[in-house]
PDB file of C-alpha atoms in Angstrom:
ATOM      1  CA  MET A  21     108.479 122.502  90.398  1.00  0.00           C
ATOM      2  CA  GLU A  22     110.318 121.831  93.645  1.00  0.00           C
ATOM      3  CA  VAL A  23     108.957 118.938  95.687  1.00  0.00           C
ATOM      4  CA  SER A  24     109.358 119.187  99.440  1.00  0.00           C
ATOM      5  CA  ALA A  25     110.752 116.171 101.252  1.00  0.00           C
ATOM      6  CA  VAL A  26     107.889 114.941 103.396  1.00  0.00           C
ATOM      7  CA  ALA A  27     108.133 111.495 104.956  1.00  0.00           C
ATOM      8  CA  PHE A  28     105.656 109.387 106.866  1.00  0.00           C
ATOM      9  CA  PRO A  29     105.695 110.477 110.542  1.00  0.00           C
ATOM     10  CA  ILE A  30     107.108 107.091 111.596  1.00  0.00           C
ATOM     11  CA  GLN A  31     110.643 107.163 110.210  1.00  0.00           C
ATOM     12  CA  SER A  32     111.790 103.753 111.389  1.00  0.00           C
ATOM     13  CA  VAL A  33     110.598 100.826 113.483  1.00  0.00           C
ATOM     14  CA  GLN A  34     112.669  98.232 115.300  1.00  0.00           C
ATOM     15  CA  VAL A  35     110.790  94.960 115.667  1.00  0.00           C
ATOM     16  CA  ASP A  36     112.024  92.242 118.013  1.00  0.00           C
ATOM     17  CA  TRP A  37     111.080  89.364 115.719  1.00  0.00           C
ATOM     18  CA  ASP A  38     112.494  86.660 117.978  1.00  0.00           C
ATOM     19  CA  ARG A  39     110.293  87.886 120.819  1.00  0.00           C
ATOM     20  CA  LEU A  40     107.178  88.017 118.637  1.00  0.00           C
ATOM     21  CA  VAL A  41     107.841  84.509 117.316  1.00  0.00           C
ATOM     22  CA  ALA A  42     108.262  83.222 120.872  1.00  0.00           C
ATOM     23  CA  LYS A  43     104.997  84.886 121.948  1.00  0.00           C
ATOM     24  CA  LEU A  44     102.977  83.621 118.962  1.00  0.00           C
ATOM     25  CA  PRO A  45     101.831  80.300 120.525  1.00  0.00           C
ATOM     26  CA  MET A  46     100.635  82.128 123.659  1.00  0.00           C
ATOM     27  CA  VAL A  47      98.654  84.622 121.567  1.00  0.00           C
ATOM     28  CA  LEU A  48      96.910  81.838 119.647  1.00  0.00           C
ATOM     29  CA  ASP A  49      96.248  79.873 122.840  1.00  0.00           C
ATOM     30  CA  THR A  50      94.876  82.691 125.002  1.00  0.00           C
ATOM     31  CA  ILE A  51      92.988  85.009 122.626  1.00  0.00           C
ATOM     32  CA  ASP A  52      89.542  83.777 121.640  1.00  0.00           C
ATOM     33  CA  ALA A  53      88.941  83.723 117.877  1.00  0.00           C
ATOM     34  CA  MET A  54      92.519  84.851 117.159  1.00  0.00           C
ATOM     35  CA  PRO A  55      93.251  83.802 113.567  1.00  0.00           C
ATOM     36  CA  VAL A  56      96.361  81.788 112.781  1.00  0.00           C
ATOM     37  CA  TYR A  57      99.086  84.038 111.409  1.00  0.00           C
ATOM     38  CA  LEU A  58     102.742  83.925 110.430  1.00  0.00           C
ATOM     39  CA  LEU A  59     105.443  86.465 111.175  1.00  0.00           C
ATOM     40  CA  LYS A  60     107.965  87.818 108.683  1.00  0.00           C
ATOM     41  CA  LEU A  61     110.745  85.323 109.474  1.00  0.00           C
ATOM     42  CA  GLU A  62     108.367  82.379 109.083  1.00  0.00           C
ATOM     43  CA  VAL A  63     106.945  83.710 105.814  1.00  0.00           C
ATOM     44  CA  LEU A  64     110.404  84.283 104.354  1.00  0.00           C
ATOM     45  CA  ARG A  65     111.461  80.733 105.241  1.00  0.00           C
ATOM     46  CA  LEU A  66     108.322  79.470 103.517  1.00  0.00           C
ATOM     47  CA  LEU A  67     109.040  81.569 100.420  1.00  0.00           C
ATOM     48  CA  ASP A  68     112.689  80.539 100.266  1.00  0.00           C
ATOM     49  CA  ALA A  69     111.624  76.882 100.246  1.00  0.00           C
ATOM     50  CA  LYS A  70     109.676  77.459  97.017  1.00  0.00           C
ATOM     51  CA  LYS A  71     112.081  77.160  94.094  1.00  0.00           C
ATOM     52  CA  HIS A  72     109.443  77.198  91.360  1.00  0.00           C
ATOM     53  CA  PRO A  73     109.206  80.893  90.283  1.00  0.00           C
ATOM     54  CA  THR A  74     105.460  80.771  89.598  1.00  0.00           C
ATOM     55  CA  PHE A  75     104.559  79.190  92.931  1.00  0.00           C
ATOM     56  CA  ARG A  76     106.851  81.588  94.786  1.00  0.00           C
ATOM     57  CA  LEU A  77     105.353  84.603  92.997  1.00  0.00           C
ATOM     58  CA  ILE A  78     101.824  83.527  93.980  1.00  0.00           C
ATOM     59  CA  LEU A  79     102.751  83.224  97.658  1.00  0.00           C
ATOM     60  CA  ASP A  80     104.802  86.425  97.561  1.00  0.00           C
ATOM     61  CA  LEU A  81     101.846  88.379  96.196  1.00  0.00           C
ATOM     62  CA  MET A  82      99.584  87.041  98.931  1.00  0.00           C
ATOM     63  CA  TRP A  83     102.115  88.080 101.568  1.00  0.00           C
ATOM     64  CA  THR A  84     103.002  91.498 100.105  1.00  0.00           C
ATOM     65  CA  ILE A  85      99.542  92.810  99.203  1.00  0.00           C
ATOM     66  CA  GLY A  86      97.338  90.907 101.658  1.00  0.00           C
ATOM     67  CA  ALA A  87      95.380  89.136  98.936  1.00  0.00           C
ATOM     68  CA  ARG A  88      93.513  85.862  99.203  1.00  0.00           C
ATOM     69  CA  ILE A  89      94.621  83.110  96.877  1.00  0.00           C
ATOM     70  CA  SER A  90      91.385  83.392  94.884  1.00  0.00           C
ATOM     71  CA  GLN A  91      92.187  87.058  94.189  1.00  0.00           C
ATOM     72  CA  VAL A  92      95.727  86.256  93.073  1.00  0.00           C
ATOM     73  CA  LEU A  93      94.595  83.432  90.788  1.00  0.00           C
ATOM     74  CA  ALA A  94      92.118  85.833  89.145  1.00  0.00           C
ATOM     75  CA  LEU A  95      94.841  88.315  88.126  1.00  0.00           C
ATOM     76  CA  ASN A  96      95.486  89.154  84.493  1.00  0.00           C
ATOM     77  CA  PRO A  97      98.104  91.549  83.020  1.00  0.00           C
ATOM     78  CA  THR A  98      95.730  94.539  83.056  1.00  0.00           C
ATOM     79  CA  ALA A  99      95.423  94.263  86.855  1.00  0.00           C
ATOM     80  CA  PHE A 100      98.950  95.639  87.279  1.00  0.00           C
ATOM     81  CA  ILE A 101      99.220  99.421  87.046  1.00  0.00           C
ATOM     82  CA  ASP A 102     102.379 101.443  86.422  1.00  0.00           C
ATOM     83  CA  ASP A 103     101.615 105.145  86.004  1.00  0.00           C
ATOM     84  CA  GLY A 104     105.224 106.296  86.085  1.00  0.00           C
ATOM     85  CA  TYR A 105     104.973 107.232  89.757  1.00  0.00           C
ATOM     86  CA  ASP A 106     103.788 104.092  91.509  1.00  0.00           C
ATOM     87  CA  PHE A 107     103.389 100.418  90.737  1.00  0.00           C
ATOM     88  CA  GLY A 108     100.477  98.435  92.094  1.00  0.00           C
ATOM     89  CA  VAL A 109      97.712  95.966  91.452  1.00  0.00           C
ATOM     90  CA  ILE A 110      93.921  96.075  91.303  1.00  0.00           C
ATOM     91  CA  LEU A 111      92.356  93.209  93.235  1.00  0.00           C
ATOM     92  CA  ILE A 112      88.832  91.941  92.754  1.00  0.00           C
ATOM     93  CA  THR A 113      86.868  90.918  95.834  1.00  0.00           C
ATOM     94  CA  LEU A 114      85.478  87.536  94.843  1.00  0.00           C
ATOM     95  CA  LYS A 115      82.735  85.570  96.549  1.00  0.00           C
ATOM     96  CA  GLN A 116      84.027  82.341  98.064  1.00  0.00           C
ATOM     97  CA  ARG A 117      82.759  79.734  95.625  1.00  0.00           C
ATOM     98  CA  PRO A 118      84.502  76.682  94.159  1.00  0.00           C
ATOM     99  CA  GLY A 119      85.731  76.863  90.593  1.00  0.00           C
ATOM    100  CA  ARG A 120      86.429  79.847  88.390  1.00  0.00           C
ATOM    101  CA  SER A 121      84.272  82.985  88.554  1.00  0.00           C
ATOM    102  CA  THR A 122      82.404  84.007  85.417  1.00  0.00           C
ATOM    103  CA  LYS A 123      83.288  87.210  83.558  1.00  0.00           C
ATOM    104  CA  LYS A 124      80.007  88.796  84.668  1.00  0.00           C
ATOM    105  CA  ALA A 125      80.742  87.983  88.304  1.00  0.00           C
ATOM    106  CA  LEU A 126      84.210  89.505  87.985  1.00  0.00           C
ATOM    107  CA  GLN A 127      82.786  92.699  86.487  1.00  0.00           C
ATOM    108  CA  ARG A 128      80.271  93.089  89.334  1.00  0.00           C
ATOM    109  CA  SER A 129      82.781  92.417  92.103  1.00  0.00           C
ATOM    110  CA  PRO A 130      84.206  95.349  94.125  1.00  0.00           C
ATOM    111  CA  LYS A 131      87.773  96.349  93.284  1.00  0.00           C
ATOM    112  CA  ARG A 132      90.594  97.817  95.363  1.00  0.00           C
ATOM    113  CA  TYR A 133      94.051  99.100  94.490  1.00  0.00           C
ATOM    114  CA  THR A 134      97.141  98.127  96.496  1.00  0.00           C
ATOM    115  CA  SER A 135     100.619  99.569  95.966  1.00  0.00           C
ATOM    116  CA  ILE A 136     103.631  97.300  95.528  1.00  0.00           C
ATOM    117  CA  THR A 137     106.637  99.174  96.912  1.00  0.00           C
ATOM    118  CA  ASP A 138     109.076  96.260  96.884  1.00  0.00           C
ATOM    119  CA  HIS A 139     111.176  96.931  93.762  1.00  0.00           C
ATOM    120  CA  ASP A 140     112.526  93.383  93.624  1.00  0.00           C
ATOM    121  CA  LEU A 141     108.980  91.993  93.581  1.00  0.00           C
ATOM    122  CA  GLU A 142     107.988  94.557  90.946  1.00  0.00           C
ATOM    123  CA  ASP A 143     110.879  93.429  88.729  1.00  0.00           C
ATOM    124  CA  ARG A 144     109.893  89.768  89.121  1.00  0.00           C
ATOM    125  CA  ILE A 145     106.284  90.542  88.223  1.00  0.00           C
ATOM    126  CA  GLN A 146     107.280  92.575  85.158  1.00  0.00           C
ATOM    127  CA  SER A 147     109.742  89.879  84.038  1.00  0.00           C
ATOM    128  CA  TYR A 148     107.124  87.154  84.520  1.00  0.00           C
ATOM    129  CA  LEU A 149     104.531  89.056  82.467  1.00  0.00           C
ATOM    130  CA  HIS A 150     107.043  89.860  79.724  1.00  0.00           C
ATOM    131  CA  ALA A 151     108.426  86.310  79.462  1.00  0.00           C
ATOM    132  CA  GLU A 152     105.065  84.547  79.258  1.00  0.00           C
ATOM    133  CA  HIS A 153     103.448  86.902  76.686  1.00  0.00           C
ATOM    134  CA  PHE A 154      99.990  86.762  78.238  1.00  0.00           C
ATOM    135  CA  LYS A 155      96.948  88.181  76.507  1.00  0.00           C
ATOM    136  CA  LYS A 156      95.395  91.180  78.267  1.00  0.00           C
ATOM    137  CA  THR A 157      92.465  89.232  79.680  1.00  0.00           C
ATOM    138  CA  GLU A 158      94.322  85.958  80.241  1.00  0.00           C
ATOM    139  CA  ARG A 159      94.802  84.767  83.799  1.00  0.00           C
ATOM    140  CA  ILE A 160      98.510  84.694  84.546  1.00  0.00           C
ATOM    141  CA  PHE A 161      98.348  81.815  87.049  1.00  0.00           C
ATOM    142  CA  SER A 162      96.688  78.696  85.638  1.00  0.00           C
ATOM    143  CA  VAL A 163      97.569  76.365  88.498  1.00  0.00           C
ATOM    144  CA  CYS A 164      94.101  75.266  89.589  1.00  0.00           C
ATOM    145  CA  ARG A 165      91.798  73.074  87.567  1.00  0.00           C
ATOM    146  CA  ASP A 166      88.179  74.137  87.137  1.00  0.00           C
ATOM    147  CA  GLY A 167      86.212  73.141  90.206  1.00  0.00           C
ATOM    148  CA  GLU A 168      89.286  72.590  92.390  1.00  0.00           C
ATOM    149  CA  PRO A 169      89.106  74.769  95.517  1.00  0.00           C
ATOM    150  CA  ALA A 170      91.968  77.264  95.681  1.00  0.00           C
ATOM    151  CA  TYR A 171      92.674  76.432  99.313  1.00  0.00           C
ATOM    152  CA  SER A 172      93.582  72.846  98.336  1.00  0.00           C
ATOM    153  CA  TYR A 173      96.355  74.211  96.155  1.00  0.00           C
ATOM    154  CA  LEU A 174      97.519  76.544  98.932  1.00  0.00           C
ATOM    155  CA  SER A 175      97.658  73.741 101.502  1.00  0.00           C
ATOM    156  CA  GLU A 176      99.816  71.699  99.141  1.00  0.00           C
ATOM    157  CA  GLN A 177     102.257  74.552  98.589  1.00  0.00           C
ATOM    158  CA  CYS A 178     102.555  75.463 102.278  1.00  0.00           C
ATOM    159  CA  ARG A 179     103.524  72.102 103.710  1.00  0.00           C
ATOM    160  CA  GLY A 180     106.258  72.556 106.291  1.00  0.00           C
ATOM    161  CA  ALA A 181     104.794  75.733 107.797  1.00  0.00           C
ATOM    162  CA  PRO A 182     104.702  75.902 111.634  1.00  0.00           C
ATOM    163  CA  PHE A 183     100.874  75.915 111.605  1.00  0.00           C
ATOM    164  CA  ALA A 184      98.135  74.672 109.314  1.00  0.00           C
ATOM    165  CA  ILE A 185      97.790  77.321 106.606  1.00  0.00           C
ATOM    166  CA  SER A 186      94.327  78.382 105.495  1.00  0.00           C
ATOM    167  CA  ALA A 187      93.212  80.541 102.585  1.00  0.00           C
ATOM    168  CA  TYR A 188      93.243  83.564 104.881  1.00  0.00           C
ATOM    169  CA  THR A 189      96.540  83.063 106.737  1.00  0.00           C
ATOM    170  CA  PHE A 190      98.611  85.312 104.492  1.00  0.00           C
ATOM    171  CA  GLN A 191      95.998  88.061 104.737  1.00  0.00           C
ATOM    172  CA  HIS A 192      96.090  87.869 108.549  1.00  0.00           C
ATOM    173  CA  SER A 193      99.892  87.899 108.442  1.00  0.00           C
ATOM    174  CA  PHE A 194      99.909  90.924 106.123  1.00  0.00           C
ATOM    175  CA  ALA A 195      97.679  92.899 108.490  1.00  0.00           C
ATOM    176  CA  ILE A 196      99.715  92.020 111.584  1.00  0.00           C
ATOM    177  CA  HIS A 197     102.950  92.875 109.765  1.00  0.00           C
ATOM    178  CA  LEU A 198     101.663  96.381 108.988  1.00  0.00           C
ATOM    179  CA  LEU A 199     100.379  96.949 112.526  1.00  0.00           C
ATOM    180  CA  SER A 200     103.715  95.862 113.989  1.00  0.00           C
ATOM    181  CA  HIS A 201     105.279  98.651 111.923  1.00  0.00           C
ATOM    182  CA  GLY A 202     102.972 101.276 113.416  1.00  0.00           C
ATOM    183  CA  ARG A 203     100.589 101.633 110.496  1.00  0.00           C
ATOM    184  CA  LEU A 204      97.112 102.911 111.327  1.00  0.00           C
ATOM    185  CA  LEU A 205      94.349 100.386 111.884  1.00  0.00           C
ATOM    186  CA  LYS A 206      92.046 102.271 109.492  1.00  0.00           C
ATOM    187  CA  TYR A 207      94.682 102.232 106.748  1.00  0.00           C
ATOM    188  CA  VAL A 208      95.224  98.489 107.164  1.00  0.00           C
ATOM    189  CA  SER A 209      91.456  97.978 107.082  1.00  0.00           C
ATOM    190  CA  GLN A 210      91.205  99.886 103.792  1.00  0.00           C
ATOM    191  CA  LEU A 211      94.027  97.869 102.230  1.00  0.00           C
ATOM    192  CA  LEU A 212      92.190  94.663 103.105  1.00  0.00           C
ATOM    193  CA  GLY A 213      88.958  96.000 101.611  1.00  0.00           C
ATOM    194  CA  HIS A 214      87.007  96.111 104.896  1.00  0.00           C
ATOM    195  CA  LYS A 215      84.331  98.741 105.501  1.00  0.00           C
ATOM    196  CA  SER A 216      85.042  98.951 109.234  1.00  0.00           C
ATOM    197  CA  VAL A 217      88.097  98.565 111.481  1.00  0.00           C
ATOM    198  CA  ASP A 218      86.015  96.408 113.837  1.00  0.00           C
ATOM    199  CA  SER A 219      86.638  93.279 111.787  1.00  0.00           C
ATOM    200  CA  ILE A 220      90.423  93.565 112.073  1.00  0.00           C
ATOM    201  CA  GLU A 221      90.764  95.001 115.577  1.00  0.00           C
ATOM    202  CA  ILE A 222      91.532  91.513 116.900  1.00  0.00           C
ATOM    203  CA  TYR A 223      94.953  91.744 115.217  1.00  0.00           C
ATOM    204  CA  THR A 224      96.045  94.359 117.767  1.00  0.00           C
ATOM    205  CA  ASN A 225      96.210  91.594 120.392  1.00  0.00           C
ATOM    206  CA  VAL A 226      99.576  90.637 118.922  1.00  0.00           C
ATOM    207  CA  LEU A 227     100.910  94.018 120.039  1.00  0.00           C
ATOM    208  CA  THR A 228      99.103  94.421 123.350  1.00  0.00           C
ATOM    209  CA  ILE A 229      99.214  90.974 124.946  1.00  0.00           C
ATOM    210  CA  ASP A 230     102.912  91.351 125.763  1.00  0.00           C
ATOM    211  CA  GLY A 231     102.417  93.679 128.733  1.00  0.00           C
ATOM    212  CA  PRO A 232     105.993  93.837 130.080  1.00  0.00           C
ATOM    213  CA  HIS A 233     107.357  94.635 126.645  1.00  0.00           C
ATOM    214  CA  PHE A 234     104.801  97.432 126.223  1.00  0.00           C
ATOM    215  CA  LEU A 235     105.718  99.041 129.556  1.00  0.00           C
ATOM    216  CA  ASN A 236     109.466  99.067 128.951  1.00  0.00           C
ATOM    217  CA  GLY A 237     110.721 102.636 128.783  1.00  0.00           C
ATOM    218  CA  VAL A 238     107.667 104.109 130.536  1.00  0.00           C
ATOM    219  CA  ASP A 239     108.908 105.812 133.714  1.00  0.00           C
ATOM    220  CA  PHE A 240     106.485 106.584 136.545  1.00  0.00           C
ATOM    221  CA  HIS A 241     108.986 108.179 138.995  1.00  0.00           C
TER     222      HIS A 241
END
């Protein structure tokens, strides 16, 4: 069967990262309730500083799929899906409580699927799972002791970042990264597991606060 070549309407996006980085402090200072976020260049510097493959993989997953650290630390091998067409991961939406969630709580929690289109990341995940020989229901990241809040671990790993990193920073950064590439607000909302776009509409301030940049190329005469 012949498959027609149909691409996403937005073929390519050119992002002026230096400009966005320069504008970031103004956005955080002037927009009420604007969450702290990182841009691609800052995230990559943070990732490159992590030489331990396990720690880097945890942070990379948070950045690439918009997951909270509690969701990443709950992953087991069966969460990763490869159907021969796409590779992705099923995330569980956990309630924010200290310590490890019980099996019953995990079973009751809502689930969402997120694609992983970065082939290098896919290879690192597959290699990590193959090398460690995890059991199907075994958590693949045992970096937090029982009762230790996940955000304490994250803060330790993210020292040296330009801002104080919270448990939600990578999720905010993921959303803003997608919006800066022209992805629909509703699609981003679905990837984050939100029922409404209202809760993430504040992210659009990153794109709209820079008025002169937005008006470039718009001729009135």
